[in-house]
């Protein structure tokens, strides 16, 4: 039968991501991948899972396997409320909702808010998963300037002044893809601007717990509570395969987001939520988090020093105090997609930065490098090879 | 800030379900609820969960907690492929996809196929969860006639002849809310009709494993493979709280549904999929399923005989060989919503059938009774009380 004719109009925006196509060669044998975006399995608290399961079965028995509230499993919401408090965010357990990964929040927000043609304001570059959540609802995007201190507040204000923006989407801390963090001074100004223009901000914060140096910064949510949906996840500090995301939203949006989630998946896995509640209450997280940062800190340092040592002049790496990525910008016009294909031949993969921009014309000379999966020695070697490939492309 | 103005147009159709409002009183102390729609916790294989977890940790270690394919965890897809084979459906592991509950399939199908105003053909009455999945995409509904043998094929043909239908949604076996099953003879005719009119059928089959008497019937998918998306779940035969649904779709739709799911939740819990794979491979299901049917069979029998014994003339119960519900139709115009409020006062809750119809004018004299949660004695007493309330309303 003619299936093509069955597709909804919205599928026009749901093309297979170019990035997935180009990354297909990554898994080729002998290729070291700095292209990934996932945590190291060494970061998972494997030694305590049996204990967590025992605690859950003893405490909740069949209750951990029954249908549960769309809002989320209350014992987990109580623990997340405490976790948010440690990040400076005041949200009662009732005000905290659980979703199937933070992707689940982004999809629900988009479904609730975006009508075809609505404008979403984004950092350039931005997180691709957010675009795949937003695209099916047919928005248009307004790109905002970033530098090494994160989103440029003037660019945000100009955007809100000249466009009717449905919401702003930001990853303020250790952003994917750049690893950049919005400074405290800018967070304060951004909070002021969204209040002044009565705008809604979706603050996506998957990485802030992965800090390798420097001081924690308060989420923008703490400075403009009523204007911010704060979104986070346990994927980077517990286990991504359990698909536990959470959010704290202004009350009006909360009841609507529950209604939306009811239609999407009824609720998130009760068993996994119970495991997460035990993990946070344990307190296993407090004991385990230093192991995760201890695992990644030297990897990041190794990559950073190798870049400084081996990459030619004109290739600058954005400063980053945490997360999973480093961001390199080459001389203007330097073709990182061409470099990608040469690098694969030399056994190293990365992600050309171009794919993280909504504006086709941007980012040809940028690259995203992931350091969570490989060990320090491998990272050094891979960066060395990459540097050689760069020099070859530059004919130096 | 003015949040109302932020809502997408589609939220117009996403009203809080009237059924949820009316059911709020169900949990009042002293009320026996026949209103539920969930499995008994006694049906969960609690005795084997530690063993399943051990098997998963031993076999997959950290692999059970990492990000995984959007299509689903391959070992589970292999097991589901075998499960489908036992139901007469040929689908390779690659052709089987896993979702977050069957709700996750219904949302993805709606997101992929429904443009505003598209027509969906439904049984009258139909499953409410499907409507909450479809509504946000702004379809219109065409209701089709049912009787005790399920969907009336002539009504389907008339619908396809007179309307441009995007897809048909059916629960052919032990339907929620009626407990009815489409006969083999009608399945064959329905398969012929959807092929003749080149239509797409979404065949939702959550209950067919819960058969208490009679012979298994082949899914319509087995008779018109290329025209049917077969949707099922482990919620009724393993544990709903794990949120494991699955589907077998024509190839063209499959790749699109994966793209859609990527934006919704990336993938379904790896750990829960691994537990489900062990449960199916065990083979624990083969050993456990008879316990589930053995638990529900006498409950259904108790309810059925109590209805026959106590309900006055003019109240007929649809025949049902399995599932979780019985459906009673009273004399024309008998107000089951009025009865509901009186019944609550007498300590019994049920769901007025009206809520399961998309046409406001239908179903006032119908009721849905659930028998999975209460024990036989309680069911008999509750049906007795209900009969008394009916007689009072009839003044007999």
Coordinates of N, CA, C and O in Angstrom, one line a residue, chain A residues 108-218:
Chain A
X108 N 7.7 16.5 25.9 CA 6.4 17.0 26.5 C 6.3 18.5 26.4 O 5.2 19.0 26.1
X109 N 7.3 19.2 26.7 CA 7.3 20.7 26.6 C 7.0 21.1 25.2 O 6.1 22.0 24.9
X110 N 7.6 20.5 24.2 CA 7.4 20.9 22.8 C 6.0 20.6 22.4 O 5.3 21.4 21.8
X111 N 5.5 19.4 22.8 CA 4.1 19.0 22.5 C 3.1 20.0 23.1 O 2.1 20.3 22.5
X112 N 3.4 20.4 24.3 CA 2.5 21.3 25.0 C 2.5 22.7 24.5 O 1.4 23.4 24.4
X113 N 3.7 23.2 24.0 CA 3.8 24.6 23.7 C 3.9 25.0 22.3 O 3.5 26.1 21.9
X114 N 4.5 24.1 21.4 CA 4.8 24.5 20.1 C 3.7 24.3 19.1 O 3.2 23.2 18.9
X115 N 3.2 25.4 18.5 CA 2.3 25.4 17.4 C 3.2 25.6 16.1 O 4.2 26.2 16.2
X116 N 2.7 25.1 15.0 CA 3.5 25.2 13.8 C 4.0 26.7 13.5 O 3.2 27.6 13.6
X117 N 5.3 26.8 13.3 CA 5.8 28.2 13.0 C 6.2 29.0 14.2 O 6.9 30.0 14.1
X118 N 5.9 28.5 15.4 CA 6.4 29.2 16.6 C 7.9 29.3 16.7 O 8.6 28.4 16.2
X119 N 8.4 30.4 17.3 CA 9.8 30.6 17.3 C 10.5 30.1 18.6 O 10.0 30.5 19.7
X120 N 11.5 29.3 18.5 CA 12.3 28.9 19.7 C 13.7 29.5 19.6 O 14.3 29.5 18.5
X121 N 14.1 30.1 20.7 CA 15.4 30.7 20.7 C 16.5 29.8 21.2 O 16.3 29.2 22.3
X122 N 17.6 29.6 20.4 CA 18.6 28.6 20.8 C 20.0 29.2 20.8 O 20.3 30.1 20.0
X123 N 20.9 28.6 21.6 CA 22.3 28.9 21.5 C 22.8 28.3 20.1 O 22.3 27.3 19.6
X124 N 23.8 29.0 19.6 CA 24.4 28.5 18.4 C 25.9 28.2 18.7 O 26.6 29.2 18.9
X125 N 26.3 26.9 18.8 CA 25.6 25.7 18.6 C 24.7 25.3 19.7 O 24.8 25.8 20.8
X126 N 23.9 24.2 19.5 CA 23.0 23.7 20.5 C 22.9 22.2 20.5 O 23.6 21.5 19.7
X127 N 22.2 21.6 21.5 CA 22.1 20.2 21.7 C 21.1 19.6 20.7 O 20.0 20.0 20.6
X128 N 21.6 18.6 19.9 CA 20.8 18.0 18.8 C 19.6 17.3 19.3 O 18.5 17.3 18.6
X129 N 19.7 16.6 20.5 CA 18.5 15.9 21.0 C 17.3 16.8 21.2 O 16.2 16.4 21.1
X130 N 17.6 18.0 21.6 CA 16.5 19.0 21.8 C 15.8 19.3 20.5 O 14.6 19.3 20.4
X131 N 16.6 19.4 19.4 CA 16.0 19.7 18.1 C 15.2 18.5 17.6 O 14.1 18.7 17.1
X132 N 15.6 17.2 18.0 CA 14.8 16.1 17.5 C 13.6 16.0 18.4 O 12.6 15.4 17.9
X133 N 13.5 16.6 19.6 CA 12.3 16.7 20.3 C 11.4 17.8 19.8 O 10.2 17.6 19.7
X134 N 12.0 18.9 19.4 CA 11.2 20.0 19.0 C 10.7 19.9 17.5 O 9.5 20.3 17.2
X135 N 11.5 19.4 16.6 CA 11.2 19.4 15.2 C 9.9 18.9 14.8 O 9.2 19.5 13.9
X136 N 9.4 17.8 15.4 CA 8.1 17.2 14.9 C 6.9 18.2 15.2 O 5.9 18.0 14.5
X137 N 7.1 19.2 16.0 CA 6.0 20.2 16.2 C 6.2 21.4 15.4 O 5.5 22.4 15.5
X138 N 7.1 21.3 14.4 CA 7.2 22.3 13.3 C 7.5 23.8 13.8 O 6.8 24.7 13.3
X139 N 8.4 24.0 14.7 CA 8.8 25.3 15.1 C 9.8 25.9 14.1 O 10.2 25.2 13.1
X140 N 10.1 27.2 14.2 CA 11.2 27.8 13.5 C 12.2 28.2 14.6 O 11.8 28.4 15.8
X141 N 13.5 28.3 14.2 CA 14.5 28.6 15.2 C 15.2 29.9 15.1 O 15.4 30.4 13.9
X142 N 15.4 30.6 16.2 CA 16.2 31.8 16.1 C 17.5 31.6 16.9 O 17.5 31.2 18.1
X143 N 18.6 31.7 16.2 CA 19.9 31.4 16.8 C 20.5 32.6 17.5 O 20.3 33.7 17.1
X144 N 21.1 32.3 18.7 CA 21.7 33.4 19.5 C 23.2 33.2 19.6 O 23.7 32.1 19.6
X145 N 23.9 34.3 19.8 CA 25.4 34.2 19.8 C 25.9 33.6 21.2 O 25.3 33.9 22.2
X146 N 27.0 32.9 21.0 CA 27.7 32.3 22.2 C 29.1 32.7 22.1 O 29.6 33.0 21.0
X147 N 29.8 32.8 23.2 CA 31.3 32.8 23.2 C 31.8 31.9 24.3 O 31.0 31.2 24.9
X148 N 33.1 32.1 24.7 CA 33.6 31.1 25.7 C 32.9 31.3 27.1 O 33.1 30.5 27.9
X149 N 32.2 32.4 27.3 CA 31.5 32.6 28.5 C 30.0 32.2 28.4 O 29.2 32.6 29.2
X150 N 29.7 31.5 27.3 CA 28.3 31.0 27.1 C 27.5 32.0 26.3 O 28.0 32.9 25.6
X151 N 26.2 31.9 26.5 CA 25.2 32.7 25.7 C 25.6 34.2 26.0 O 25.8 34.6 27.1
X152 N 25.6 35.0 24.9 CA 25.8 36.4 25.0 C 24.5 37.1 25.4 O 23.5 37.1 24.6
X153 N 24.4 37.7 26.6 CA 23.1 38.3 27.0 C 22.5 39.3 26.0 O 21.3 39.3 25.8
X154 N 23.4 40.1 25.4 CA 22.9 41.1 24.5 C 22.2 40.4 23.3 O 21.2 40.9 22.8
X155 N 22.7 39.3 22.9 CA 22.0 38.5 21.8 C 20.7 38.0 22.2 O 19.7 38.0 21.4
X156 N 20.5 37.6 23.5 CA 19.2 37.2 24.0 C 18.3 38.3 24.0 O 17.1 38.2 23.5
X157 N 18.7 39.5 24.5 CA 17.8 40.6 24.6 C 17.4 41.1 23.2 O 16.2 41.3 23.0
X158 N 18.3 41.1 22.3 CA 18.0 41.5 20.9 C 16.9 40.6 20.3 O 16.0 41.0 19.7
X159 N 17.1 39.3 20.6 CA 16.2 38.2 20.1 C 14.8 38.4 20.7 O 13.8 38.4 19.9
X160 N 14.7 38.7 22.0 CA 13.4 38.8 22.6 C 12.7 40.2 22.2 O 11.5 40.3 22.1
X161 N 13.6 41.1 21.8 CA 13.1 42.5 21.4 C 12.5 42.4 20.0 O 11.5 43.0 19.7
X162 N 13.1 41.6 19.1 CA 12.7 41.6 17.7 C 11.9 40.4 17.3 O 11.4 40.4 16.2
X163 N 11.8 39.4 18.2 CA 10.9 38.2 17.8 C 9.9 37.8 18.9 O 10.2 38.1 20.0
X164 N 8.8 37.2 18.4 CA 7.9 36.7 19.4 C 8.3 35.2 19.7 O 8.2 34.3 18.9
X165 N 9.0 35.0 20.8 CA 9.7 33.8 21.1 C 8.8 32.9 22.0 O 8.3 33.4 23.1
X166 N 8.5 31.7 21.6 CA 7.6 30.8 22.5 C 8.4 30.4 23.7 O 7.9 30.5 24.8
X167 N 9.6 29.9 23.5 CA 10.5 29.7 24.7 C 11.9 29.7 24.3 O 12.3 29.6 23.1
X168 N 12.8 29.9 25.3 CA 14.3 29.9 25.0 C 14.8 28.5 25.5 O 14.3 28.0 26.6
X169 N 15.7 27.9 24.8 CA 16.3 26.6 25.3 C 17.8 26.8 25.4 O 18.5 27.2 24.5
X170 N 18.3 26.5 26.6 CA 19.7 26.7 26.9 C 20.2 25.5 27.7 O 19.5 24.9 28.5
X171 N 21.5 25.1 27.5 CA 22.2 24.2 28.3 C 23.3 25.0 29.0 O 24.4 25.1 28.4
X172 N 23.0 25.7 30.1 CA 24.0 26.7 30.7 C 25.3 26.2 31.2 O 26.3 26.9 31.2
X173 N 25.3 24.9 31.6 CA 26.5 24.4 32.3 C 27.1 23.2 31.5 O 26.5 22.2 31.3
X174 N 28.4 23.3 31.1 CA 29.2 22.3 30.4 C 28.3 21.9 29.2 O 28.1 20.7 29.0
X175 N 28.0 22.8 28.4 CA 27.0 22.6 27.3 C 27.5 21.5 26.3 O 28.7 21.3 26.1
X176 N 26.6 20.7 25.8 CA 26.8 19.9 24.7 C 26.4 20.7 23.4 O 25.2 21.1 23.4
X177 N 27.2 21.0 22.5 CA 28.5 20.4 22.2 C 29.8 21.1 22.8 O 30.9 20.5 22.7
X178 N 29.7 22.3 23.3 CA 30.9 23.1 23.5 C 31.6 22.9 24.8 O 32.8 23.4 24.9
X179 N 31.0 22.3 25.8 CA 31.6 22.2 27.1 C 31.6 23.5 27.9 O 32.1 23.6 29.0
X180 N 31.1 24.6 27.2 CA 31.1 25.9 27.8 C 30.1 26.0 29.0 O 29.1 25.3 29.0
X181 N 30.3 27.0 29.8 CA 29.4 27.3 31.0 C 29.1 28.8 31.0 O 30.0 29.6 30.8
X182 N 27.9 29.2 31.1 CA 27.5 30.6 31.2 C 28.0 31.1 32.6 O 27.7 30.5 33.6
X183 N 28.7 32.2 32.6 CA 29.3 32.7 33.8 C 28.2 33.2 34.8 O 27.1 33.5 34.3
X184 N 28.5 33.3 36.1 CA 27.5 33.8 37.1 C 27.0 35.2 36.7 O 25.8 35.4 36.7
X185 N 27.9 36.1 36.3 CA 27.5 37.4 35.9 C 26.5 37.4 34.8 O 25.5 38.1 34.8
X186 N 26.7 36.5 33.8 CA 25.8 36.5 32.7 C 24.5 35.8 33.1 O 23.4 36.2 32.6
X187 N 24.5 34.8 34.0 CA 23.3 34.1 34.5 C 22.4 35.2 35.1 O 21.2 35.2 34.8
X188 N 23.0 36.1 35.9 CA 22.2 37.1 36.6 C 21.5 38.0 35.5 O 20.3 38.3 35.6
X189 N 22.3 38.4 34.5 CA 21.7 39.3 33.5 C 20.7 38.5 32.7 O 19.6 39.1 32.3
X190 N 20.9 37.3 32.3 CA 19.9 36.5 31.6 C 18.6 36.4 32.4 O 17.5 36.6 31.8
X191 N 18.7 36.1 33.7 CA 17.5 36.0 34.5 C 16.8 37.3 34.5 O 15.5 37.3 34.4
X192 N 17.5 38.4 34.5 CA 16.8 39.7 34.5 C 16.1 40.0 33.2 O 15.0 40.5 33.1
X193 N 16.8 39.6 32.1 CA 16.2 39.8 30.7 C 15.0 39.0 30.5 O 13.9 39.5 30.1
X194 N 15.0 37.7 30.9 CA 13.7 36.9 30.7 C 12.6 37.4 31.6 O 11.4 37.3 31.2
X195 N 12.9 38.0 32.7 CA 11.8 38.6 33.6 C 11.3 39.8 32.9 O 10.1 40.1 32.8
X196 N 12.3 40.7 32.4 CA 11.9 41.9 31.8 C 11.0 41.7 30.6 O 10.0 42.4 30.4
X197 N 11.3 40.7 29.8 CA 10.5 40.4 28.6 C 9.5 39.3 28.8 O 8.8 38.9 27.8
X198 N 9.3 38.9 30.1 CA 8.2 38.0 30.4 C 8.4 36.7 29.5 O 7.4 36.2 29.0
X199 N 9.6 36.2 29.4 CA 9.9 35.0 28.6 C 10.0 33.8 29.4 O 10.2 33.8 30.6
X200 N 9.8 32.6 28.7 CA 9.9 31.3 29.3 C 11.3 30.7 28.9 O 11.6 30.6 27.7
X201 N 12.0 30.2 29.9 CA 13.3 29.5 29.6 C 13.2 28.1 30.0 O 12.7 27.7 31.0
X202 N 13.7 27.2 29.0 CA 13.9 25.8 29.4 C 15.4 25.6 29.6 O 16.2 25.7 28.7
X203 N 15.7 25.4 30.9 CA 17.1 25.3 31.3 C 17.4 23.8 31.5 O 17.0 23.1 32.4
X204 N 18.2 23.3 30.5 CA 18.5 21.9 30.5 C 19.9 21.7 31.2 O 20.9 22.3 30.7
X205 N 19.9 20.9 32.2 CA 21.1 20.8 33.0 C 21.5 19.3 33.3 O 21.5 18.8 34.4
X206 N 22.0 18.6 32.3 CA 22.4 17.2 32.5 C 23.8 17.0 33.1 O 24.0 16.0 33.7
X207 N 24.6 18.0 33.0 CA 26.0 17.8 33.3 C 26.6 18.5 34.5 O 27.7 18.3 34.9
X208 N 25.8 19.4 35.2 CA 26.5 20.3 36.2 C 27.1 19.5 37.3 O 28.1 20.0 37.9
X209 N 26.7 18.2 37.6 CA 27.3 17.5 38.6 C 28.7 17.0 38.2 O 29.5 16.6 39.1
X210 N 29.0 17.0 36.9 CA 30.3 16.5 36.4 C 31.3 17.6 36.4 O 31.8 18.0 35.3
X211 N 31.6 18.2 37.5 CA 32.5 19.4 37.6 C 33.9 18.9 38.0 O 34.0 18.2 39.0
X212 N 34.9 19.2 37.2 CA 36.3 18.7 37.5 C 37.2 19.8 38.2 O 38.2 19.5 38.8
X213 N 36.8 21.1 38.0 CA 37.4 22.1 38.8 C 36.5 23.3 38.9 O 35.5 23.4 38.1
X214 N 36.8 24.3 39.8 CA 36.0 25.5 39.9 C 34.8 25.3 40.8 O 34.6 24.2 41.3
X215 N 34.1 26.4 41.0 CA 33.0 26.4 41.9 C 31.7 26.1 41.2 O 31.5 26.6 40.0
X216 N 30.7 25.4 41.9 CA 29.4 25.3 41.3 C 28.7 26.6 41.1 O 29.0 27.6 41.9
X217 N 27.9 26.7 40.0 CA 27.2 27.9 39.7 C 25.7 27.7 39.9 O 25.2 26.6 39.6
X218 N 25.0 28.7 40.4 CA 23.5 28.5 40.6 C 22.8 28.4 39.3 O 23.1 29.1 38.4

